[in-house]
mmCIF file with all atom_site columns, C-alpha atoms and ligand atoms in Angstrom:
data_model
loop_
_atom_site.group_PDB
_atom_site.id
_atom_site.type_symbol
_atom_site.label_atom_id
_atom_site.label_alt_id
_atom_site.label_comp_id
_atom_site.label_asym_id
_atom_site.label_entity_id
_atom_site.label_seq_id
_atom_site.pdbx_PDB_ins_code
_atom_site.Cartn_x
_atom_site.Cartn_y
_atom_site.Cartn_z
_atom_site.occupancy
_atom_site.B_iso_or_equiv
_atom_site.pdbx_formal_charge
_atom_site.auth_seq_id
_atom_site.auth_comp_id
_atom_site.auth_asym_id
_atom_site.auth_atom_id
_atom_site.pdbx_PDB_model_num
ATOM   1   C  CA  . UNK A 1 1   ? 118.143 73.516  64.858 1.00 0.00 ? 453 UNK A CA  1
ATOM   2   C  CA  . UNK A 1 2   ? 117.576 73.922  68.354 1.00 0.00 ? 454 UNK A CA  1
ATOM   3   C  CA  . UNK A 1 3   ? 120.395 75.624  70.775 1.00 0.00 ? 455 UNK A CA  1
ATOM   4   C  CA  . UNK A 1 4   ? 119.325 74.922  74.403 1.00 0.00 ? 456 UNK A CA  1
ATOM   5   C  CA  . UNK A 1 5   ? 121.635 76.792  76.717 1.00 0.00 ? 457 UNK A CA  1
ATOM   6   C  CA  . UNK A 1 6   ? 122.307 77.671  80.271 1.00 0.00 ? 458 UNK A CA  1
ATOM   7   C  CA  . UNK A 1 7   ? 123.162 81.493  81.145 1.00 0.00 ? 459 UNK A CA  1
ATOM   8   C  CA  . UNK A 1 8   ? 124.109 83.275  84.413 1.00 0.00 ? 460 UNK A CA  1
ATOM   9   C  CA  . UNK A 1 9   ? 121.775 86.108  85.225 1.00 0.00 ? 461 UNK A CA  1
ATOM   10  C  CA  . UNK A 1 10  ? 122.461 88.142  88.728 1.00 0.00 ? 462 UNK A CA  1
ATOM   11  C  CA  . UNK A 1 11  ? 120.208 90.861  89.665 1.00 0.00 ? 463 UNK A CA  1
ATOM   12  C  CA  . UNK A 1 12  ? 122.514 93.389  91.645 1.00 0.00 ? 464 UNK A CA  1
ATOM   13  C  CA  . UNK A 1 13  ? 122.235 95.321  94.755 1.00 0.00 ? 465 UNK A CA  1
ATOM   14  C  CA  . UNK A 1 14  ? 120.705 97.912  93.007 1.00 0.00 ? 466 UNK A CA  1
ATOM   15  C  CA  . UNK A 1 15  ? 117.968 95.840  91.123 1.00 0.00 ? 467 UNK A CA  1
ATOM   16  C  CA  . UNK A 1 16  ? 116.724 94.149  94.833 1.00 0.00 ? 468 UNK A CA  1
ATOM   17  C  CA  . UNK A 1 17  ? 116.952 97.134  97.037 1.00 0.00 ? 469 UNK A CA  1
ATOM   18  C  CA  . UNK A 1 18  ? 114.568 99.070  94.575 1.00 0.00 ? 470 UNK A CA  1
ATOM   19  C  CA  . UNK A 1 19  ? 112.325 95.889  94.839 1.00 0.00 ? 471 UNK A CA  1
ATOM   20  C  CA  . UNK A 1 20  ? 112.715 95.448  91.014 1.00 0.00 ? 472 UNK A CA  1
ATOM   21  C  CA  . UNK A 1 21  ? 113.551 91.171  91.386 1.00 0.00 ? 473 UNK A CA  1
ATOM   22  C  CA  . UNK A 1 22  ? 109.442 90.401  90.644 1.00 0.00 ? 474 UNK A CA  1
ATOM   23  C  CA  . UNK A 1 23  ? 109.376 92.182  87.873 1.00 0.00 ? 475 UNK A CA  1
ATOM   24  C  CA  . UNK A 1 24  ? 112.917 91.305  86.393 1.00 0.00 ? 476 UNK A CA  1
ATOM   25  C  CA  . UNK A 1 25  ? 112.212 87.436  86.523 1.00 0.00 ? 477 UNK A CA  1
ATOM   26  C  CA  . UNK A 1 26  ? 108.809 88.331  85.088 1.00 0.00 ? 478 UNK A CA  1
ATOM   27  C  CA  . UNK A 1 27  ? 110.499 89.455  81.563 1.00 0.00 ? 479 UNK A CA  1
ATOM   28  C  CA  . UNK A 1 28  ? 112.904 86.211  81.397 1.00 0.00 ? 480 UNK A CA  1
ATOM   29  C  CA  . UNK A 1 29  ? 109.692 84.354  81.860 1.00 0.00 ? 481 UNK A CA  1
ATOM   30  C  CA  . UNK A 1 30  ? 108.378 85.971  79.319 1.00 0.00 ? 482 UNK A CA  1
ATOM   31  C  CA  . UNK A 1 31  ? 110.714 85.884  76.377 1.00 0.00 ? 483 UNK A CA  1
ATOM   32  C  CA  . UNK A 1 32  ? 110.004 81.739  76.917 1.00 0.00 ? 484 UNK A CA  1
ATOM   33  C  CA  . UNK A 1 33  ? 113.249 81.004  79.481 1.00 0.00 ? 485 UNK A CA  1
ATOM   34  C  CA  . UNK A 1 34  ? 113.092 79.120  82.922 1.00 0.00 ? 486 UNK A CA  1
ATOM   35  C  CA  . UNK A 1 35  ? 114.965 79.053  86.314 1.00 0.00 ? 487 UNK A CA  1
ATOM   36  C  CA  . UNK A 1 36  ? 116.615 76.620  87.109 1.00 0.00 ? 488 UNK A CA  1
ATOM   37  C  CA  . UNK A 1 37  ? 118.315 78.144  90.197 1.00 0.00 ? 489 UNK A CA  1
ATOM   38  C  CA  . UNK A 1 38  ? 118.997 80.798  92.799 1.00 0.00 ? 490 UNK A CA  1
ATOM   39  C  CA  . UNK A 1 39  ? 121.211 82.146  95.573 1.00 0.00 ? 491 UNK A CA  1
ATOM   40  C  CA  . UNK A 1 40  ? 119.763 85.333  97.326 1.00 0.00 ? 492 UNK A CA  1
ATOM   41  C  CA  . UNK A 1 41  ? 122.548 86.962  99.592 1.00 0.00 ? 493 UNK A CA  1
ATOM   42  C  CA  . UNK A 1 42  ? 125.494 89.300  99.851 1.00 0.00 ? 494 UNK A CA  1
ATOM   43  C  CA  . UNK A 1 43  ? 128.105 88.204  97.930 1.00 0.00 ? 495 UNK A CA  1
ATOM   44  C  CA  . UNK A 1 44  ? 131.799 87.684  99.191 1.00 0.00 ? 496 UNK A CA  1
ATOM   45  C  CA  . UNK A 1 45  ? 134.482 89.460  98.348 1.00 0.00 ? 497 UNK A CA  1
ATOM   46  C  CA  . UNK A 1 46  ? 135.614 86.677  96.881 1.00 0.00 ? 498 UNK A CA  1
ATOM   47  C  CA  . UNK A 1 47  ? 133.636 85.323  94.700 1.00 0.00 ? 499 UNK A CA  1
ATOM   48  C  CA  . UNK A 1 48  ? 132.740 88.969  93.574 1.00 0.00 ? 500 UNK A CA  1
ATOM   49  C  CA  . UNK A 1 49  ? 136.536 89.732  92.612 1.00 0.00 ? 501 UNK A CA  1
ATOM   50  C  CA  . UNK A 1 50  ? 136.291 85.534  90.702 1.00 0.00 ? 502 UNK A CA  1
ATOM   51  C  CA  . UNK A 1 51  ? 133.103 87.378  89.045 1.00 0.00 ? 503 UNK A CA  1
ATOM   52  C  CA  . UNK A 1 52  ? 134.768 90.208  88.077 1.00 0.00 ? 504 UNK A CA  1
ATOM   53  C  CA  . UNK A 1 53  ? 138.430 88.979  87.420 1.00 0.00 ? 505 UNK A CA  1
ATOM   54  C  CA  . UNK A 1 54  ? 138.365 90.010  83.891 1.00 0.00 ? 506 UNK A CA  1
ATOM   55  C  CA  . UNK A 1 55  ? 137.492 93.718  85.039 1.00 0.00 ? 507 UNK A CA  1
ATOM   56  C  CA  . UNK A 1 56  ? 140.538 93.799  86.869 1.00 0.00 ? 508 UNK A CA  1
ATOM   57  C  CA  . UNK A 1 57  ? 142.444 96.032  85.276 1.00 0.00 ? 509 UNK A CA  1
ATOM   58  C  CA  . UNK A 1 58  ? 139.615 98.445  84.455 1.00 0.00 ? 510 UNK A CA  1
ATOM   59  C  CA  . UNK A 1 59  ? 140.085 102.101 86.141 1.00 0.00 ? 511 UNK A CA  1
ATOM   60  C  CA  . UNK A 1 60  ? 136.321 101.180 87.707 1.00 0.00 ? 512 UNK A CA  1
ATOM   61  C  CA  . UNK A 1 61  ? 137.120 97.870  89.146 1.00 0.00 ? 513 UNK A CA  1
ATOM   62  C  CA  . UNK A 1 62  ? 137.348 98.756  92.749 1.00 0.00 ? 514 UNK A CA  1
ATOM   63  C  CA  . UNK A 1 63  ? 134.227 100.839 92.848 1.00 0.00 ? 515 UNK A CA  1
ATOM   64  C  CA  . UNK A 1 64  ? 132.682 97.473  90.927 1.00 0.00 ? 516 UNK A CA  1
ATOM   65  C  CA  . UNK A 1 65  ? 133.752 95.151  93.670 1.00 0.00 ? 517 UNK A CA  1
ATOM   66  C  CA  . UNK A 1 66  ? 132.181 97.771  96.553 1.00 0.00 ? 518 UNK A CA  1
ATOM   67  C  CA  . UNK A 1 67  ? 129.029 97.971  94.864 1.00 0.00 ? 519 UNK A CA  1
ATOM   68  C  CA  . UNK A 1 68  ? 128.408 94.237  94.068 1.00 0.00 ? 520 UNK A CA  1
ATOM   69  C  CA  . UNK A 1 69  ? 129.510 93.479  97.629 1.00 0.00 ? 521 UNK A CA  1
ATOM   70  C  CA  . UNK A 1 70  ? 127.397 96.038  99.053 1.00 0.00 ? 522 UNK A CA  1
ATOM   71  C  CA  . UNK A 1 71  ? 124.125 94.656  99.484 1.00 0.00 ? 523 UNK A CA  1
ATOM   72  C  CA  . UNK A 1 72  ? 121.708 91.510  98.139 1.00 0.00 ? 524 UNK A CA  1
ATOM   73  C  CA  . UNK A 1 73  ? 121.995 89.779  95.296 1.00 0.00 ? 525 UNK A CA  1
ATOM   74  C  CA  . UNK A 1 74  ? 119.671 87.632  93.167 1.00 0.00 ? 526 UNK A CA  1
ATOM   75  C  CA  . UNK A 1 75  ? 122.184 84.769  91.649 1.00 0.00 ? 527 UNK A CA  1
ATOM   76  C  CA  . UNK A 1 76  ? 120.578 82.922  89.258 1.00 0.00 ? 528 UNK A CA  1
ATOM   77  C  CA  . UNK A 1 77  ? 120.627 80.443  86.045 1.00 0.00 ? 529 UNK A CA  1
ATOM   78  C  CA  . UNK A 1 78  ? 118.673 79.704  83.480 1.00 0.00 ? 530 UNK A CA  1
ATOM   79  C  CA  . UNK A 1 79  ? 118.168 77.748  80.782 1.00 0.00 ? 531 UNK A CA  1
ATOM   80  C  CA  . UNK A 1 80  ? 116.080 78.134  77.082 1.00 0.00 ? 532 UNK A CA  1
ATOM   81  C  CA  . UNK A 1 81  ? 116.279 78.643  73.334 1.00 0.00 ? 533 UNK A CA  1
ATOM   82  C  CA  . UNK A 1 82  ? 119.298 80.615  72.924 1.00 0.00 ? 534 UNK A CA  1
ATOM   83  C  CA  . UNK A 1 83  ? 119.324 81.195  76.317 1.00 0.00 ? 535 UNK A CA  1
ATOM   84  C  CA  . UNK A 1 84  ? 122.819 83.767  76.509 1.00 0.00 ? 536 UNK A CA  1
ATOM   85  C  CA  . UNK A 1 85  ? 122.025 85.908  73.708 1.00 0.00 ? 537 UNK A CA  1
ATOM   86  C  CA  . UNK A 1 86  ? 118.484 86.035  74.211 1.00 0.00 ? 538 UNK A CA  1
ATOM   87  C  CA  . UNK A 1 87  ? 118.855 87.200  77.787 1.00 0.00 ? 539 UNK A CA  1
ATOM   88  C  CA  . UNK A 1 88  ? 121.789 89.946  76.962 1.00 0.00 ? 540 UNK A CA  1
ATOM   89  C  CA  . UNK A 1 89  ? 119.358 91.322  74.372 1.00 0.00 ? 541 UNK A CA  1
ATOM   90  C  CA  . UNK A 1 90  ? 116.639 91.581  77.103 1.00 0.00 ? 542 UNK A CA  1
ATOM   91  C  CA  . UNK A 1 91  ? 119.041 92.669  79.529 1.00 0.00 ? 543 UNK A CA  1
ATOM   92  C  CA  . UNK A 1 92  ? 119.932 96.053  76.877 1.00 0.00 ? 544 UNK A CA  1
ATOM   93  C  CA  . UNK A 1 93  ? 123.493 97.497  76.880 1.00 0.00 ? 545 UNK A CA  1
ATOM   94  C  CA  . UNK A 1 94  ? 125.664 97.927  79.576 1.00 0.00 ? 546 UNK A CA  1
ATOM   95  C  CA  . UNK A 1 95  ? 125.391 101.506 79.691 1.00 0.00 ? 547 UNK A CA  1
ATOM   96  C  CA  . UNK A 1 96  ? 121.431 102.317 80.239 1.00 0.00 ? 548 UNK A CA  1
ATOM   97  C  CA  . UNK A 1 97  ? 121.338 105.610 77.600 1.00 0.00 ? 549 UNK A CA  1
ATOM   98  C  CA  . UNK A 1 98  ? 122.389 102.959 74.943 1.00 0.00 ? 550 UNK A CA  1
ATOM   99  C  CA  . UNK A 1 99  ? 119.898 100.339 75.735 1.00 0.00 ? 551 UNK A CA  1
ATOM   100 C  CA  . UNK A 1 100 ? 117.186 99.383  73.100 1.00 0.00 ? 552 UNK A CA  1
ATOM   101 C  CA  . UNK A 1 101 ? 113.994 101.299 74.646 1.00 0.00 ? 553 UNK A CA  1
ATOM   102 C  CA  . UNK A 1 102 ? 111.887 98.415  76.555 1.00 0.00 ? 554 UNK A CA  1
ATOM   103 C  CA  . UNK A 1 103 ? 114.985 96.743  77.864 1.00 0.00 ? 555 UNK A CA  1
ATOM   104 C  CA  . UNK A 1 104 ? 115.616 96.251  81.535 1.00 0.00 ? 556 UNK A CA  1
ATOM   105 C  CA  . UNK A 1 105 ? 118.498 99.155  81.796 1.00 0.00 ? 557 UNK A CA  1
ATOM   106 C  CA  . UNK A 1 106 ? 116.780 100.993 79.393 1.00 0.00 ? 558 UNK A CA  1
ATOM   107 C  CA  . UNK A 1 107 ? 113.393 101.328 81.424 1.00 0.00 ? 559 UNK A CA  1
ATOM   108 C  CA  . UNK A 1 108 ? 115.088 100.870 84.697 1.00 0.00 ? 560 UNK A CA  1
ATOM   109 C  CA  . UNK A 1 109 ? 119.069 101.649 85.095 1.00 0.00 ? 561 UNK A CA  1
ATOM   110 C  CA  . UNK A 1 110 ? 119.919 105.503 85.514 1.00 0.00 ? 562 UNK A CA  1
ATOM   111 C  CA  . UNK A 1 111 ? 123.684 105.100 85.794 1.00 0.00 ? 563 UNK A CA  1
ATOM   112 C  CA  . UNK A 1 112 ? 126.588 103.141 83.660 1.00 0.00 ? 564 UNK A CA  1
ATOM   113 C  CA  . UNK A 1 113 ? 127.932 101.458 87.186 1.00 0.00 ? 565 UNK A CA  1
ATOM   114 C  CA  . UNK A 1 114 ? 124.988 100.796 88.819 1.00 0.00 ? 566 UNK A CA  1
ATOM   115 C  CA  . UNK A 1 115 ? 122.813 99.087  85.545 1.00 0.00 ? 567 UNK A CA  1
ATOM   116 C  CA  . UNK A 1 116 ? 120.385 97.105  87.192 1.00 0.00 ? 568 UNK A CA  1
ATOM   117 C  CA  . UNK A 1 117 ? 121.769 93.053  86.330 1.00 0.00 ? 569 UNK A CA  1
ATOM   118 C  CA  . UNK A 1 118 ? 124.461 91.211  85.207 1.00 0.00 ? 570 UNK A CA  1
ATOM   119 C  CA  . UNK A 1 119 ? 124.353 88.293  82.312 1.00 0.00 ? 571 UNK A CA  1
ATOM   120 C  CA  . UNK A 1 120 ? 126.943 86.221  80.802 1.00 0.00 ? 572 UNK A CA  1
ATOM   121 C  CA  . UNK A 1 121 ? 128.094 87.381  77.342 1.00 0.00 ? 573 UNK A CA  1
ATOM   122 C  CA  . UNK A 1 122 ? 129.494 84.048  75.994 1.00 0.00 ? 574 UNK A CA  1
ATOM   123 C  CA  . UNK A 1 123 ? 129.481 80.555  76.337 1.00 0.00 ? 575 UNK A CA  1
ATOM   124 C  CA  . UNK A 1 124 ? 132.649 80.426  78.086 1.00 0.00 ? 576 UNK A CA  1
ATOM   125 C  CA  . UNK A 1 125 ? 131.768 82.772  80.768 1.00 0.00 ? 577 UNK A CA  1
ATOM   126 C  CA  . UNK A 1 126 ? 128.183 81.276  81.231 1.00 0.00 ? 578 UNK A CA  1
ATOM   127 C  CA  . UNK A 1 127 ? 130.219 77.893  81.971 1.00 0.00 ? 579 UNK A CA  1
ATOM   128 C  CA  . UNK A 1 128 ? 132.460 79.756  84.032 1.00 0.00 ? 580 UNK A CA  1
ATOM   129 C  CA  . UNK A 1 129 ? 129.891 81.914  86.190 1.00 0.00 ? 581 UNK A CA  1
ATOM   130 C  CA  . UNK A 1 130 ? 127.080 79.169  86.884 1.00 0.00 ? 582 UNK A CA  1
ATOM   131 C  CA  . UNK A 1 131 ? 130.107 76.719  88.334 1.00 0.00 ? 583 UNK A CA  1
ATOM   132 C  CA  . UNK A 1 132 ? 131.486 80.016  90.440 1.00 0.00 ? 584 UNK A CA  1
ATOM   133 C  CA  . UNK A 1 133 ? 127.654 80.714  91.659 1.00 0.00 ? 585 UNK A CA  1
ATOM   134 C  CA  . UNK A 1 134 ? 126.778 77.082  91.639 1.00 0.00 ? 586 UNK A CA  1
ATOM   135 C  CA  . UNK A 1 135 ? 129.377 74.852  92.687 1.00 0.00 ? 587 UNK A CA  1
ATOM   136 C  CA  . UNK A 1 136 ? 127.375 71.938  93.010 1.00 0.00 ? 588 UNK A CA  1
ATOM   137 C  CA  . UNK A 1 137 ? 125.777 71.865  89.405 1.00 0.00 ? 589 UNK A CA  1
ATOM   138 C  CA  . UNK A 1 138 ? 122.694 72.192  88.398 1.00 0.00 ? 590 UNK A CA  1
ATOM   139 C  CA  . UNK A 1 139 ? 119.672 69.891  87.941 1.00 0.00 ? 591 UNK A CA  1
ATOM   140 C  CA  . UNK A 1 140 ? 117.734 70.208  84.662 1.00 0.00 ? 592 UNK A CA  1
HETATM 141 P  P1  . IDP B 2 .   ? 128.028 94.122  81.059 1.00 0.00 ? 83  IDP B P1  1
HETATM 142 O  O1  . IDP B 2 .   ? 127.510 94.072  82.471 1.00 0.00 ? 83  IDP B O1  1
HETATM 143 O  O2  . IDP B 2 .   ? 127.067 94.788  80.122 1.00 0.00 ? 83  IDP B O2  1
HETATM 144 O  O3  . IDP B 2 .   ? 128.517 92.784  80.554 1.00 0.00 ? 83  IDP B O3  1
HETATM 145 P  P2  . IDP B 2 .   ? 130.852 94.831  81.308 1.00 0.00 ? 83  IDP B P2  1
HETATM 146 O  O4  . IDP B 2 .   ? 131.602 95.607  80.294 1.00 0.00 ? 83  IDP B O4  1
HETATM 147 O  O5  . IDP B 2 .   ? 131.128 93.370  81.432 1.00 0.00 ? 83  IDP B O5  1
HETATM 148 O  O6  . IDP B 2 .   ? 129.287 95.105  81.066 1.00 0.00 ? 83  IDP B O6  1
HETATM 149 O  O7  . IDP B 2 .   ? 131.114 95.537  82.713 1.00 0.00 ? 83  IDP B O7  1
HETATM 150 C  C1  . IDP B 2 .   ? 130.750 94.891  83.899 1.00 0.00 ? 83  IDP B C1  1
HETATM 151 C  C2  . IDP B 2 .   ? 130.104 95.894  84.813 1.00 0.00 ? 83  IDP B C2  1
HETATM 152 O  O8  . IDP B 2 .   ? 131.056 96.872  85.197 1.00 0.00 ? 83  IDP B O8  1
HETATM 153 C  C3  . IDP B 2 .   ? 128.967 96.705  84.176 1.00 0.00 ? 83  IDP B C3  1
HETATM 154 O  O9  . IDP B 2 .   ? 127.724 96.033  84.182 1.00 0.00 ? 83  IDP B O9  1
HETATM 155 C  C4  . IDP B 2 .   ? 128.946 97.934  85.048 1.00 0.00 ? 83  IDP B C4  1
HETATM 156 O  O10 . IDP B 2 .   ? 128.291 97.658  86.293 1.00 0.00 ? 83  IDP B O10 1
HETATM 157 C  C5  . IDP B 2 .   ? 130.420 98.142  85.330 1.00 0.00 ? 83  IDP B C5  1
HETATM 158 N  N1  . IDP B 2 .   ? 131.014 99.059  84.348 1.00 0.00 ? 83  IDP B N1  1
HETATM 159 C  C6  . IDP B 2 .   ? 131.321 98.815  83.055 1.00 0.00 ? 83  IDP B C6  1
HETATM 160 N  N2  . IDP B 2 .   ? 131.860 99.872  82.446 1.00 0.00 ? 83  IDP B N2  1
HETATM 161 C  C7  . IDP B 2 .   ? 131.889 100.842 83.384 1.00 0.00 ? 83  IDP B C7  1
HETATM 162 C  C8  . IDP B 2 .   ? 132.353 102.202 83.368 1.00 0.00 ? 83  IDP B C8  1
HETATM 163 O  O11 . IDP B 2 .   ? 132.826 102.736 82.375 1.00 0.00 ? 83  IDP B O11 1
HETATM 164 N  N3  . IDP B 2 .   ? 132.205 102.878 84.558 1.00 0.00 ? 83  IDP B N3  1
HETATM 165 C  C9  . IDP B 2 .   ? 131.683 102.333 85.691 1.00 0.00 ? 83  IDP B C9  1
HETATM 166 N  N4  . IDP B 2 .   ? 131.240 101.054 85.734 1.00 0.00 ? 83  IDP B N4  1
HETATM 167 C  C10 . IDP B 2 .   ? 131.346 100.328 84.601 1.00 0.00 ? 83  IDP B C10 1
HETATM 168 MG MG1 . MG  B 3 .   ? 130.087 91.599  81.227 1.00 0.00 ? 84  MG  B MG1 1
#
């Protein structure tokens, strides 16, 4: 049975400024998913505390907010086969000396905080993210 689904997938400050975007979309591409949209820029504070609402309480929330406010962003969502767990698999766990070797924070993210990209774990919070990101829907 098929289970086509849309995820959120955000490349963060880190990821662009060490020129890592290429190769990042590269992977999705080639674990069979496809973009259907982006927003390159610096994120408001706004919609970076929205983002990260749930984090709120966490002792590492502020430094969260500085550092996903603090440069460019690649905002973007996709859609494929499984398309939320697949990605999160790719993506590896949050912190990089956990990560499945050949995942992106495995091969790429030296620190817990800054890990590279950001992907929605659920259904609810891919629904949630891509209407925050993309408030005037998506085409597909
Ligand atoms: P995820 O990005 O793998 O879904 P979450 O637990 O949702 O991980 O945390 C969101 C982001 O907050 C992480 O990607 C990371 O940037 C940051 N973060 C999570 N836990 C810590 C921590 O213990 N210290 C510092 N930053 C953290
Ligand atoms: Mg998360």
């Amino acid at each position: 049975m098929s289970n086509e689904q849309t995820t959120f997938l955000m490349i963060k400050p880190d990821g662009v400024e060490r020129g890592l975007a290429d190769e990042i979309i590269g992977r999705f591409e080639g674990i069979g998913l496809r973009m259907l949209a982006m927003w390159v820029g610096k994120p408001s504070l706004e919609r970076a505390e929205a983002h990260y609402a749930v984090h709120k309480e966490r002792p590492f929330y502020p430094d969260l907010i500085e550092f996903i406010t603090s440069g460019t962003v690649v905002a973007m969502a996709w859609r494929g086969e499984d398309a939320i767990e697949a990605s999160r698999r790719l993506i590896g766990a949050t912190n990089w000396e956990d990560a499945e070797p050949g995942t992106i924070r495995a091969d790429f993210a030296r620190s817990i905080d800054k890990n590279i990209i950001h992907g929605s774990d659920g259904e609810d919070t891919a629904a949630f993210e891509l209407g925050l990101w993309f408030p005037d829907g998506l085409e597909d």
